Coordinates of N, CA, C and O in Angstrom, one line a residue:
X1 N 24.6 29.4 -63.9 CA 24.5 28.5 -62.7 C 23.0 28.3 -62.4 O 22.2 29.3 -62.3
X2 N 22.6 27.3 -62.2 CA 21.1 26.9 -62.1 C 20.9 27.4 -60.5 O 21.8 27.6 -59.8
X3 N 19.6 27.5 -60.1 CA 19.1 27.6 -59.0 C 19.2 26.7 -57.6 O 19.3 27.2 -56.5
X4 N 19.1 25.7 -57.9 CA 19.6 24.8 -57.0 C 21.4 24.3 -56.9 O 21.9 23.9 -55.8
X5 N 21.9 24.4 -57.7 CA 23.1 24.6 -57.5 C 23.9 25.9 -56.9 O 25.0 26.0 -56.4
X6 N 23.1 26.7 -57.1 CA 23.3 28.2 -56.1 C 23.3 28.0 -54.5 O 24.1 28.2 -53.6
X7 N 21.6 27.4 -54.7 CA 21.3 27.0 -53.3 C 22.3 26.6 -52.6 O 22.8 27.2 -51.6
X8 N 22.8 25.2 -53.2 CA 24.4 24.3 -52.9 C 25.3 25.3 -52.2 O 25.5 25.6 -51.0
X9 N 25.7 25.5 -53.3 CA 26.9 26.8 -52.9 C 26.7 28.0 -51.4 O 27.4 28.3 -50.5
X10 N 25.7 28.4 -51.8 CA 25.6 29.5 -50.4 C 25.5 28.3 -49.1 O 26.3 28.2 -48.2
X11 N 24.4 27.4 -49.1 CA 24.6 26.5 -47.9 C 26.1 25.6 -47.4 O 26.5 25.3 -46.3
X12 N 26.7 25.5 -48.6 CA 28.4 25.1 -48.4 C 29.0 26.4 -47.6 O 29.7 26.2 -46.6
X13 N 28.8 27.4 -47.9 CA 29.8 28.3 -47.0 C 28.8 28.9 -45.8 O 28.8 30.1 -45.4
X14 N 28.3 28.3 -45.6 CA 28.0 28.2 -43.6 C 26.1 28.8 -43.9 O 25.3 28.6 -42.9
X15 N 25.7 29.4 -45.1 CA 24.2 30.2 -44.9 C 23.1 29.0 -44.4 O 23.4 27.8 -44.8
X16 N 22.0 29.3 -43.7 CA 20.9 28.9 -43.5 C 20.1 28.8 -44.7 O 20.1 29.4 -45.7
X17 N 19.4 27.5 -44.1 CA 17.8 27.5 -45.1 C 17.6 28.8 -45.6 O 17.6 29.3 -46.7
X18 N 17.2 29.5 -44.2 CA 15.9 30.8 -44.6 C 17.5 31.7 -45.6 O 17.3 31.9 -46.8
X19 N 18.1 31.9 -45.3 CA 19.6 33.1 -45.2 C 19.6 32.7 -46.9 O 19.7 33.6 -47.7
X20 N 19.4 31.6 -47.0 CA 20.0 30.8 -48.2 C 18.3 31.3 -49.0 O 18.5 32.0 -50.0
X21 N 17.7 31.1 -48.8 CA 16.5 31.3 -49.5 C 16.0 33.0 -49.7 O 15.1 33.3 -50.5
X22 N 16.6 34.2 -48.9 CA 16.1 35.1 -49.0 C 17.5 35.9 -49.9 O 17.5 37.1 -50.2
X23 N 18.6 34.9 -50.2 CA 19.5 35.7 -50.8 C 19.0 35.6 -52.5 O 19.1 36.4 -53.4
X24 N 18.5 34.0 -52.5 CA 18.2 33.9 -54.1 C 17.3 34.7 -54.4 O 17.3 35.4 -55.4
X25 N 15.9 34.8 -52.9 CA 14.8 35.6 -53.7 C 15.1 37.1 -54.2 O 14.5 37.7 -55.1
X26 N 16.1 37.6 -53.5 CA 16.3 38.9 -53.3 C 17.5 39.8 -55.1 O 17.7 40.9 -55.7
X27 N 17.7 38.2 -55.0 CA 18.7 38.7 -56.4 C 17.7 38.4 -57.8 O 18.2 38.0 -58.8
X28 N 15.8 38.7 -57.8 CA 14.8 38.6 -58.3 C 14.3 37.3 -59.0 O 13.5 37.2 -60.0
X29 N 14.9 36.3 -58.2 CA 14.1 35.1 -58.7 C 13.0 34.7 -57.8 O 12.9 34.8 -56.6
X30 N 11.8 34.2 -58.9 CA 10.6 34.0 -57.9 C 10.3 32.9 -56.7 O 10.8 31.8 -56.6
X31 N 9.5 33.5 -55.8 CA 9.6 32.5 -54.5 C 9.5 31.0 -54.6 O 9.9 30.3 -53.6
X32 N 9.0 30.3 -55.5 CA 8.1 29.0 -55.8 C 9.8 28.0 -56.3 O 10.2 27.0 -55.7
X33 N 10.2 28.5 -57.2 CA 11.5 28.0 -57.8 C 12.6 28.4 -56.5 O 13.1 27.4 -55.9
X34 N 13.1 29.3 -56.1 CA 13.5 29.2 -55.1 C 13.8 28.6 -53.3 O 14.6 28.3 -52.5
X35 N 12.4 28.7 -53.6 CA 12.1 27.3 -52.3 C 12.3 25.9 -52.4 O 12.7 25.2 -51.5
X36 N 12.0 25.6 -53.8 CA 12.5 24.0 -54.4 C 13.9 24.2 -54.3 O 14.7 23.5 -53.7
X37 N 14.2 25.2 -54.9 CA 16.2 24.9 -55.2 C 16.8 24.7 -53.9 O 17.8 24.1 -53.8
X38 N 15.9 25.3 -52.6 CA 16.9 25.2 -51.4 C 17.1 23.8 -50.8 O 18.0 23.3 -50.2
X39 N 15.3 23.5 -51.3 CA 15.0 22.2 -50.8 C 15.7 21.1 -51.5 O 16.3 20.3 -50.7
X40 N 15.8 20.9 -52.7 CA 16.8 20.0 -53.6 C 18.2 19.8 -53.1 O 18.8 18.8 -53.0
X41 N 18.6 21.5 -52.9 CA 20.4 21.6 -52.2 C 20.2 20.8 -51.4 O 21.0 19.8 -51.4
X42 N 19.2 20.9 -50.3 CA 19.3 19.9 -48.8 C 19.1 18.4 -49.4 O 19.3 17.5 -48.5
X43 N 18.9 18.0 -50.3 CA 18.9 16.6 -50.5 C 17.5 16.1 -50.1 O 17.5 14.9 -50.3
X44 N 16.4 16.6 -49.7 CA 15.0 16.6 -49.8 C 14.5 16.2 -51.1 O 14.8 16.8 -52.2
X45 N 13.5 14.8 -51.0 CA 13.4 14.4 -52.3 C 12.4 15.0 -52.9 O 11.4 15.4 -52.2
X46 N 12.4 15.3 -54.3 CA 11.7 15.8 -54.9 C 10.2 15.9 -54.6 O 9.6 16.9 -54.3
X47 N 9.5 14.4 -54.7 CA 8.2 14.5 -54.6 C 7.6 14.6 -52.7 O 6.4 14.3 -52.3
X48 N 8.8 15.1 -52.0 CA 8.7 15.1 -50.7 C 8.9 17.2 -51.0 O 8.6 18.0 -50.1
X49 N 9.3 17.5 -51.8 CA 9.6 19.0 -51.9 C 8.6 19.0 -52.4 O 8.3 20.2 -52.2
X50 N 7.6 18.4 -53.2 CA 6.9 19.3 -54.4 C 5.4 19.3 -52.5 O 4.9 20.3 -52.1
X51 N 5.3 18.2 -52.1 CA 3.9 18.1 -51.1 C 4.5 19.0 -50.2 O 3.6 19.7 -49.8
X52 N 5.7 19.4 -49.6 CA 5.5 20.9 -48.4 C 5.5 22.0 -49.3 O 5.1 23.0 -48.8
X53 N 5.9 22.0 -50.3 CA 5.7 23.6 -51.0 C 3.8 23.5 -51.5 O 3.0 24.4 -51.4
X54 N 3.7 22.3 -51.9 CA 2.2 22.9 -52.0 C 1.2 23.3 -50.7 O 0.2 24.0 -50.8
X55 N 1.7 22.9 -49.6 CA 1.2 22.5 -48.2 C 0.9 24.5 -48.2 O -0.2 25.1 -48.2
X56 N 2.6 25.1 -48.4 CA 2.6 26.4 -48.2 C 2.5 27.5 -49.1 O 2.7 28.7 -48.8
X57 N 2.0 27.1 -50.8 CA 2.7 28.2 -51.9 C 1.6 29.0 -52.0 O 1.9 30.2 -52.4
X58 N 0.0 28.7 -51.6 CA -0.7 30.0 -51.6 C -0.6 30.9 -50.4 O -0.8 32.1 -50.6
X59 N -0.2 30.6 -49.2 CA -0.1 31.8 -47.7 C 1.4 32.1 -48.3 O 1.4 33.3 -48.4
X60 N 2.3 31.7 -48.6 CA 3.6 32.5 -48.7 C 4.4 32.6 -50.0 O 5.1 33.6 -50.4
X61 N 4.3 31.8 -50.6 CA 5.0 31.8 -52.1 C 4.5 32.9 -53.7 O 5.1 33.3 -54.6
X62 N 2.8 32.8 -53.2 CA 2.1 33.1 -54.8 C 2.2 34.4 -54.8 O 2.5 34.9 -55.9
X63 N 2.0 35.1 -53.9 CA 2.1 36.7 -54.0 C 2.9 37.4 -52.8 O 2.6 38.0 -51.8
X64 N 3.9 37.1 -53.4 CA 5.1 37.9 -52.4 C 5.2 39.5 -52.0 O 5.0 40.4 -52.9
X65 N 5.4 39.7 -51.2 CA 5.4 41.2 -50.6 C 6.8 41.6 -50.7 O 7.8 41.0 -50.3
X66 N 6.7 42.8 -51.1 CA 8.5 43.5 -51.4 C 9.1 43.3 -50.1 O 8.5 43.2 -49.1
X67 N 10.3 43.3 -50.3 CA 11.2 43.0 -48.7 C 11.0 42.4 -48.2 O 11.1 42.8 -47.0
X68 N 10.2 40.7 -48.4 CA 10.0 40.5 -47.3 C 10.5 39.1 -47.2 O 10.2 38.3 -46.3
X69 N 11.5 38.8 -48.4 CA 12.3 37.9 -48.2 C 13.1 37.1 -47.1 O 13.5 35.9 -46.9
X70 N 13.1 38.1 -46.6 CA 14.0 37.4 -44.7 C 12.8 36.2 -44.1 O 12.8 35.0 -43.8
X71 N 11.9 37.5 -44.0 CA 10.9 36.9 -43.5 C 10.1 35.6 -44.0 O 9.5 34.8 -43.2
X72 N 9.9 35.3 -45.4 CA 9.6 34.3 -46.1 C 10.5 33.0 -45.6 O 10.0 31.9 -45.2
X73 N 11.6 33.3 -45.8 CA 12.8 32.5 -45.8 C 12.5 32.0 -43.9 O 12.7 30.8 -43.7
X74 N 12.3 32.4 -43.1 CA 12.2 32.2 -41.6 C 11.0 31.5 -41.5 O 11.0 30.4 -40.8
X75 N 9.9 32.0 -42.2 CA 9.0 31.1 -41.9 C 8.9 30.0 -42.9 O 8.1 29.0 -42.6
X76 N 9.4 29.9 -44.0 CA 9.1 28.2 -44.7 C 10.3 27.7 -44.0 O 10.1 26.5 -43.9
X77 N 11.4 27.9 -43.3 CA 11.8 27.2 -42.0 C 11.7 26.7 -41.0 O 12.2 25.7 -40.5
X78 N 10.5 28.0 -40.2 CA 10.0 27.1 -38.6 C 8.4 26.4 -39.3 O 7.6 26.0 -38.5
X79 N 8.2 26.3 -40.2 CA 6.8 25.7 -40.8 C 7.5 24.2 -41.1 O 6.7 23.2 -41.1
X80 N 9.1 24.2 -41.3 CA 9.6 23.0 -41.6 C 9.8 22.8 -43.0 O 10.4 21.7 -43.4
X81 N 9.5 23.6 -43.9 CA 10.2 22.8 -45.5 C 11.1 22.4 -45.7 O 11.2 21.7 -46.7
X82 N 12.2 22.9 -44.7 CA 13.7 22.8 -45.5 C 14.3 22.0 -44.4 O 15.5 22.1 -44.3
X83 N 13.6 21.0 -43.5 CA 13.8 19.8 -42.5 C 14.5 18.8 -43.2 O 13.7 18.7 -44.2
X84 N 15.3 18.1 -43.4 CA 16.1 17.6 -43.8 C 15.3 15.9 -43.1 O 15.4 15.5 -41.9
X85 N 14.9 15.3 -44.0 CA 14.4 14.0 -43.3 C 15.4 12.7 -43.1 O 16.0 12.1 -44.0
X86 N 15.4 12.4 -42.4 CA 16.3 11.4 -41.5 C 15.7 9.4 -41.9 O 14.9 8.5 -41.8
X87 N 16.2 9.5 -42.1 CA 16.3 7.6 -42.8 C 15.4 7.2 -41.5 O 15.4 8.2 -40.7
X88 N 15.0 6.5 -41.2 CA 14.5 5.8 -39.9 C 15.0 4.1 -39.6 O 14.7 3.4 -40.5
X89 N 15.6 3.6 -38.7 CA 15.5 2.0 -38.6 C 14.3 1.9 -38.4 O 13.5 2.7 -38.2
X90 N 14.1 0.1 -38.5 CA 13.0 -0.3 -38.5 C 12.4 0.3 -36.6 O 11.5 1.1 -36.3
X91 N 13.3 -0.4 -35.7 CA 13.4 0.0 -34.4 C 12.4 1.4 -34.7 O 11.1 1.3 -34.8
X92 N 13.1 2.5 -34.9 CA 12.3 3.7 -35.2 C 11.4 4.2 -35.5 O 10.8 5.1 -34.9
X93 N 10.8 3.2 -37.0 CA 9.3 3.5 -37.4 C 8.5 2.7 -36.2 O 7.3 3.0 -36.0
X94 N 9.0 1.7 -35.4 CA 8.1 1.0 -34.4 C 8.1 1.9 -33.3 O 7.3 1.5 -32.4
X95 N 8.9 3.3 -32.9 CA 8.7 3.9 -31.7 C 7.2 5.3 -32.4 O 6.3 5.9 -31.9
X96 N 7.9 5.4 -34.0 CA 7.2 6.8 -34.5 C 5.5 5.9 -34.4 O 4.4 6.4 -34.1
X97 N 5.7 4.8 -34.7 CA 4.0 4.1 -34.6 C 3.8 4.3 -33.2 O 2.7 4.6 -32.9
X98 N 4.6 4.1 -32.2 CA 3.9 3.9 -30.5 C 3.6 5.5 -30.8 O 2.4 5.6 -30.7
X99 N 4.1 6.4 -30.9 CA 3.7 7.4 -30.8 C 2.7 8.1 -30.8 O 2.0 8.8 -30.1
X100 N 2.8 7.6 -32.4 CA 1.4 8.3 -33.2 C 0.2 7.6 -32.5 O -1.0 8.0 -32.6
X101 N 0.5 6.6 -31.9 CA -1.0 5.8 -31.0 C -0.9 6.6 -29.9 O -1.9 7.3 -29.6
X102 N -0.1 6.6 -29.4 CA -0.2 7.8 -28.3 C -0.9 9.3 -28.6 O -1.8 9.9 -28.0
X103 N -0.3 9.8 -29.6 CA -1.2 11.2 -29.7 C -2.5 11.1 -30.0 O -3.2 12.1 -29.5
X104 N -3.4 10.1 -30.7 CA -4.3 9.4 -30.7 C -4.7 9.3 -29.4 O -5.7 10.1 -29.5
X105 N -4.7 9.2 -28.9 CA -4.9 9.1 -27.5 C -5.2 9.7 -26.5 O -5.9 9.3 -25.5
X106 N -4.6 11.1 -27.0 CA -4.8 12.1 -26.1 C -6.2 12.7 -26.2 O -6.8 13.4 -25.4
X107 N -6.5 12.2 -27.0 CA -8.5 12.7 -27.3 C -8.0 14.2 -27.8 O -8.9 15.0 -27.5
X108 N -7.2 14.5 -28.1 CA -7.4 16.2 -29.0 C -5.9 16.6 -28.3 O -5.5 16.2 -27.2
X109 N -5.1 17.5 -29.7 CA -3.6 17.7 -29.4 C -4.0 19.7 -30.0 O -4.8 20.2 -30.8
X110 N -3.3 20.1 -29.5 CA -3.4 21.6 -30.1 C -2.3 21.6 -31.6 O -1.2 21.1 -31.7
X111 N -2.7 22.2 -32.3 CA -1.9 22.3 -33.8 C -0.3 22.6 -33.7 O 0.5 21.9 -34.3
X112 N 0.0 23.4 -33.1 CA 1.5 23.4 -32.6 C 2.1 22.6 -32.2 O 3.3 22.8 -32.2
X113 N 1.8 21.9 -31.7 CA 2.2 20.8 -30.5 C 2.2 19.6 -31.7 O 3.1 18.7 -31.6
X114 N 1.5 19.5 -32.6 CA 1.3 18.1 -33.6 C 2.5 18.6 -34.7 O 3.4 17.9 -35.2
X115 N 2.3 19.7 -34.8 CA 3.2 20.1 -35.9 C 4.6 20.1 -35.4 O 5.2 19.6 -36.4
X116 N 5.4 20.3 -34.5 CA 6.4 20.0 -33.8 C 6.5 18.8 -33.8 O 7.6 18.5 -34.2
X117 N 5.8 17.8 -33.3 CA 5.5 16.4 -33.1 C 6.4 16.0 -34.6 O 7.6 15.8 -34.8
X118 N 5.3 16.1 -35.6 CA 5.5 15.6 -36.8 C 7.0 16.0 -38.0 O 7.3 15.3 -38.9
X119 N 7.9 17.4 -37.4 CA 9.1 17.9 -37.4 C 10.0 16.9 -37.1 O 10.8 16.4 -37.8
X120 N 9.6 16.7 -35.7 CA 10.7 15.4 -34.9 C 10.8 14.1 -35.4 O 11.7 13.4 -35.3
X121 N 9.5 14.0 -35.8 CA 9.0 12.4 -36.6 C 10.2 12.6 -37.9 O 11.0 11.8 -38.3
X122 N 10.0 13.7 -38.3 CA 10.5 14.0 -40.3 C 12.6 13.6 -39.7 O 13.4 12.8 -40.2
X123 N 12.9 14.4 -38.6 CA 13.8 14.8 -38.2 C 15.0 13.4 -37.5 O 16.2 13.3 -37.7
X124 N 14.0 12.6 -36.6 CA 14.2 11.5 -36.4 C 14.8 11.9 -35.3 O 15.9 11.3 -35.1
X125 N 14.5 12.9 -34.2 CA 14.9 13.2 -33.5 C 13.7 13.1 -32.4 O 13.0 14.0 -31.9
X126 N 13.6 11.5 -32.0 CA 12.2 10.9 -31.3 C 12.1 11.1 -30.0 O 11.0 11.2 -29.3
X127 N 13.6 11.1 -29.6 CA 13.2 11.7 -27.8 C 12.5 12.8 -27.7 O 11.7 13.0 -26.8
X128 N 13.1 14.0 -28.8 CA 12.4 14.9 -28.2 C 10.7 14.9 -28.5 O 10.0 15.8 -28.0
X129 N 10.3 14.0 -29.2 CA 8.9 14.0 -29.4 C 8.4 13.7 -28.2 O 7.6 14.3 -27.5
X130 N 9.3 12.2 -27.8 CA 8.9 11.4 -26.7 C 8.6 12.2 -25.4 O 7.6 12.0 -24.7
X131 N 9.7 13.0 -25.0 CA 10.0 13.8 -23.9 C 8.2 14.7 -24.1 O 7.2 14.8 -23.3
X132 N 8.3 15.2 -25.3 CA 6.9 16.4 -25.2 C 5.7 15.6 -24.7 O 4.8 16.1 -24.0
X133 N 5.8 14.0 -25.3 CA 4.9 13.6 -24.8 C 4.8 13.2 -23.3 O 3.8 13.2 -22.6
X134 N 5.5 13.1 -23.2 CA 5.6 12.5 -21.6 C 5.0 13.7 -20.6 O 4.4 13.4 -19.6
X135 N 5.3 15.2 -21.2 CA 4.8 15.8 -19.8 C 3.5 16.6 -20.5 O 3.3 17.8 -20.2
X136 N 2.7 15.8 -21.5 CA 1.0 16.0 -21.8 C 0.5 14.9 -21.3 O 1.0 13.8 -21.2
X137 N -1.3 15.2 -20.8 CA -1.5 14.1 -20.5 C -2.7 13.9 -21.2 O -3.4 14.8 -21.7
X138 N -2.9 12.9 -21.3 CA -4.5 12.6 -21.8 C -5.9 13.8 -21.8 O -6.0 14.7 -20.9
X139 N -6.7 13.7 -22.4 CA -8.1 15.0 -22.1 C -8.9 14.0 -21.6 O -9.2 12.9 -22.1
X140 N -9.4 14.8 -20.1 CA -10.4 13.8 -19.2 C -11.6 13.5 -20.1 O -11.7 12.3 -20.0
X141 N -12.4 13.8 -20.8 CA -13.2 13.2 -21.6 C -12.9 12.5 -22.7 O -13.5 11.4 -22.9
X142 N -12.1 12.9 -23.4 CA -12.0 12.7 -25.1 C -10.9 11.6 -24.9 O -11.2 10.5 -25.4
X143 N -9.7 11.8 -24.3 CA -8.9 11.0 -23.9 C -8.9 9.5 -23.8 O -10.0 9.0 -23.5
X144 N -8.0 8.7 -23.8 CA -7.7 7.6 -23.9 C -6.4 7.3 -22.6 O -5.5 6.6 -23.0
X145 N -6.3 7.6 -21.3 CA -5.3 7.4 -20.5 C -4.8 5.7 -20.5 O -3.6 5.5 -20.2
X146 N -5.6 4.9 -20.7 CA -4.4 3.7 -20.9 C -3.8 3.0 -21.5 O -3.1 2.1 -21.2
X147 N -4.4 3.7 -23.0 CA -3.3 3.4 -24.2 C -2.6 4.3 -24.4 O -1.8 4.2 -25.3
X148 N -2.6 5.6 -23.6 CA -1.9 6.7 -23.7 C -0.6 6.1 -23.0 O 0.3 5.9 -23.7
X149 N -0.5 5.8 -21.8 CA 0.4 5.5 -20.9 C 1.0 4.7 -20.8 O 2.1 4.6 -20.2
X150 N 0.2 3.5 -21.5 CA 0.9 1.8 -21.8 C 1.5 2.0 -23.4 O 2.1 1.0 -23.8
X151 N 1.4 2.9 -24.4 CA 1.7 3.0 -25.4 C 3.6 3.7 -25.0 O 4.8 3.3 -25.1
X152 N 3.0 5.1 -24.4 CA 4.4 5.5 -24.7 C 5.3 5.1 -23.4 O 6.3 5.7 -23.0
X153 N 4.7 3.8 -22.8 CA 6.0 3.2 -21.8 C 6.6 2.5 -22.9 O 7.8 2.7 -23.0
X154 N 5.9 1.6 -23.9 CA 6.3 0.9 -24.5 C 7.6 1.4 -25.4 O 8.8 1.1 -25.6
X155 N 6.9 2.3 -25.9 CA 7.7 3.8 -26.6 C 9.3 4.0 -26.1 O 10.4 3.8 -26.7
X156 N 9.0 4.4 -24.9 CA 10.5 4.6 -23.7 C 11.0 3.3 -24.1 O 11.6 3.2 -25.1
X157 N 10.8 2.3 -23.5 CA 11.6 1.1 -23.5 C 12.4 0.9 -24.5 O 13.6 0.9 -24.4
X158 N 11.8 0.7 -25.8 CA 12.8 0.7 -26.9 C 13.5 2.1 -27.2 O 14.5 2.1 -27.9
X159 N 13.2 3.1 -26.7 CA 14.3 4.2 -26.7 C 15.5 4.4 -25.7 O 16.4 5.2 -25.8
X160 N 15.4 3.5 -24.8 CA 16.2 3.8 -23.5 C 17.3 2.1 -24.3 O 17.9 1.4 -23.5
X161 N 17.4 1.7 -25.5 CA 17.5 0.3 -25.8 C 18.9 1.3 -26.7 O 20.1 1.2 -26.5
X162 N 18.3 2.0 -27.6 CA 19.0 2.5 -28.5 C 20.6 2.8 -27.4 O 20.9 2.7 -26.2
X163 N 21.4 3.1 -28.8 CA 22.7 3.8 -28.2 C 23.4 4.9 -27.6 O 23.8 5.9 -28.4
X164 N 23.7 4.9 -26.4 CA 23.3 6.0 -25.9 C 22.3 7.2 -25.2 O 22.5 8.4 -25.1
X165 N 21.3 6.4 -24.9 CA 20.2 7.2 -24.7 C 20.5 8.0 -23.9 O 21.5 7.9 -23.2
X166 N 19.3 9.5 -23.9 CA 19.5 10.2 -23.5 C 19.0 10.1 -21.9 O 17.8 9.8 -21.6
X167 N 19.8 10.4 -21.1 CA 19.4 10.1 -19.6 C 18.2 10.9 -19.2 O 17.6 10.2 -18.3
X168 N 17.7 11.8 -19.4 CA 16.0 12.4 -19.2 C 15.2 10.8 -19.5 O 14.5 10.2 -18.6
X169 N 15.3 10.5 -20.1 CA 14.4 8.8 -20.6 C 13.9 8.0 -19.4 O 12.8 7.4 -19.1
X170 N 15.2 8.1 -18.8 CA 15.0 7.3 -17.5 C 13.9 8.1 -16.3 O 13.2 7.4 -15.6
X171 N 13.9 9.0 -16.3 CA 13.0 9.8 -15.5 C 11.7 9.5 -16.5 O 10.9 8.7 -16.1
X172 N 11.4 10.0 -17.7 CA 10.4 10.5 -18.3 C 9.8 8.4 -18.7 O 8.6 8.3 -19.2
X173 N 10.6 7.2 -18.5 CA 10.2 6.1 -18.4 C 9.4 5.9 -17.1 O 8.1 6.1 -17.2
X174 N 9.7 5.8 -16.4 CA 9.1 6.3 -14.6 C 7.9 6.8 -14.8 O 6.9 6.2 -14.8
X175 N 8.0 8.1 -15.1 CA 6.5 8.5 -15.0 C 5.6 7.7 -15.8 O 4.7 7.1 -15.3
X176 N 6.0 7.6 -17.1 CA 4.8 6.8 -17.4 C 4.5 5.7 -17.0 O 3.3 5.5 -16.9
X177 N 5.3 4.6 -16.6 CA 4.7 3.9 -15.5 C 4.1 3.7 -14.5 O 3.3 2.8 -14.2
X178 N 4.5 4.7 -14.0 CA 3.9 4.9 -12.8 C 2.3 5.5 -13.2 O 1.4 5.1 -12.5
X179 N 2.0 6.5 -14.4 CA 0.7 6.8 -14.6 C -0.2 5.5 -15.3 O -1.4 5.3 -15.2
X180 N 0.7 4.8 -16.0 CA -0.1 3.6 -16.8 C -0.6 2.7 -15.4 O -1.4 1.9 -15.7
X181 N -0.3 2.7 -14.3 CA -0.5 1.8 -12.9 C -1.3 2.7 -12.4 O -1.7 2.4 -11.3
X182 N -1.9 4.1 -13.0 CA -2.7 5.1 -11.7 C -4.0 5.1 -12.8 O -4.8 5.9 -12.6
X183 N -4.2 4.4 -13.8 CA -5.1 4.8 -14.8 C -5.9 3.9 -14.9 O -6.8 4.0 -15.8

C-alpha cells in the first residue's frame, strides 16, 4: 500500500492531519514523503504541496529528532500544510483583494496575525479574517487609515450580501463606518 493511500485510510476512520502524519512517520517512513502523502490524501494539489513543504522541509522535515513525531505532525498543522484549500467565487476573490488592500494598510501587521490571515484566505473562511480585521487598527505613522476603513467597509458589505451571514458582520460593519467617517 503506497503512502498516500495510507494517509487516505487512517484520515477515513476519524485521525487528524498531525495524528495521521505521526502514525506513518512512526511506522519509519521518512518525514518529507510522508508529509506529501498526508497532503495528497487531503486533496491538496500537488504543486500547492510541493511550495508549503518547501516553505517547511529544512526547520522540520530534513533532520528529524527521535520521538518527535507528534510533535512534527502538530506543528506542519498549526503552520497550515495540511489546510485543505477552499475553491473561492468570484464574489470571494473580490472580498480576499479588499482585504489584502486593507492589510496593506495597516502600515505593518505582526507575523502571526498575517499568517492566520493568509490560513483563512487558503481556507475561505473570510469572516473570520474580516472580523480579525475589524478590531486592528491602522499604525499612526506607517498606516494608511482611510483606505484601511473605506476598504474593509467595502469588504463587510459584500460579506453581509452572501448567504447567511454571520450576525457579528453587522456590528463589525458599523464600526468600520463609523471609523472610515472619523478618519
Amino acid at each position: 500500500m503506497n503512502l498516500a493511500t495510507l494517509a487516505r485510510h487512517t484520515l477515513s476512520r476519524g485521525a487528524t492531519p498531525a495524528a495521521t502524519y505521526a502514525l506513518l512517520a512512526r511506522l519509519g517512513h521518512q518525514p518529507l514523503p510522508v508529509a506529501r502523502a498526508v497532503c495528497l490524501a487531503l486533496d491538496i494539489p500537488h504543486a500547492e504541496t510541493t511550495r508549503r513543504l518547501a516553505d517547511c522541509h529544512d526547520a522540520l522535515l530534513a533532520d528529524p529528532r527521535p520521538n518527535s513525531e507528534n510533535d512534527t505532525g502538530e506543528l506542519l498543522e498549526a503552520l497550515g500544510v495540511f489546510d485543505i484549500p477552499k475553491p473561492l467565487t468570484p464574489t470571494q476573490h473580490t472580498i480576499v483583494a479588499l482585504l489584502t488592500t486593507a492589510i496593506d494598510a495597516i502600515g505593518g501587521i505582526r507575523p502571526g496575525h498575517h499568517h492566520g490571515l493568509n490560513r483563512w484566505f487558503t481556507t475561505g473562511n473570510l469572516t473570520a479574517a474580516y472580523l480579525s480585521l475589524t478590531a486592528t487598527h491602522p499604525l499612526p505613522r506607517t498606516g494608511d487609515p482611510t483606505t484601511y476603513w473605506t476598504t474593509l467597509t467595502t469588504a463587510g458589505e459584500l460579506l453581509t450580501t452572501t448567504p447567511n451571514p454571520d450576525p457579528r458582520l453587522t456590528y463589525a460593519l458599523t464600526h468600520c463606518r463609523t471609523q472610515a467617517t472619523h478618519t
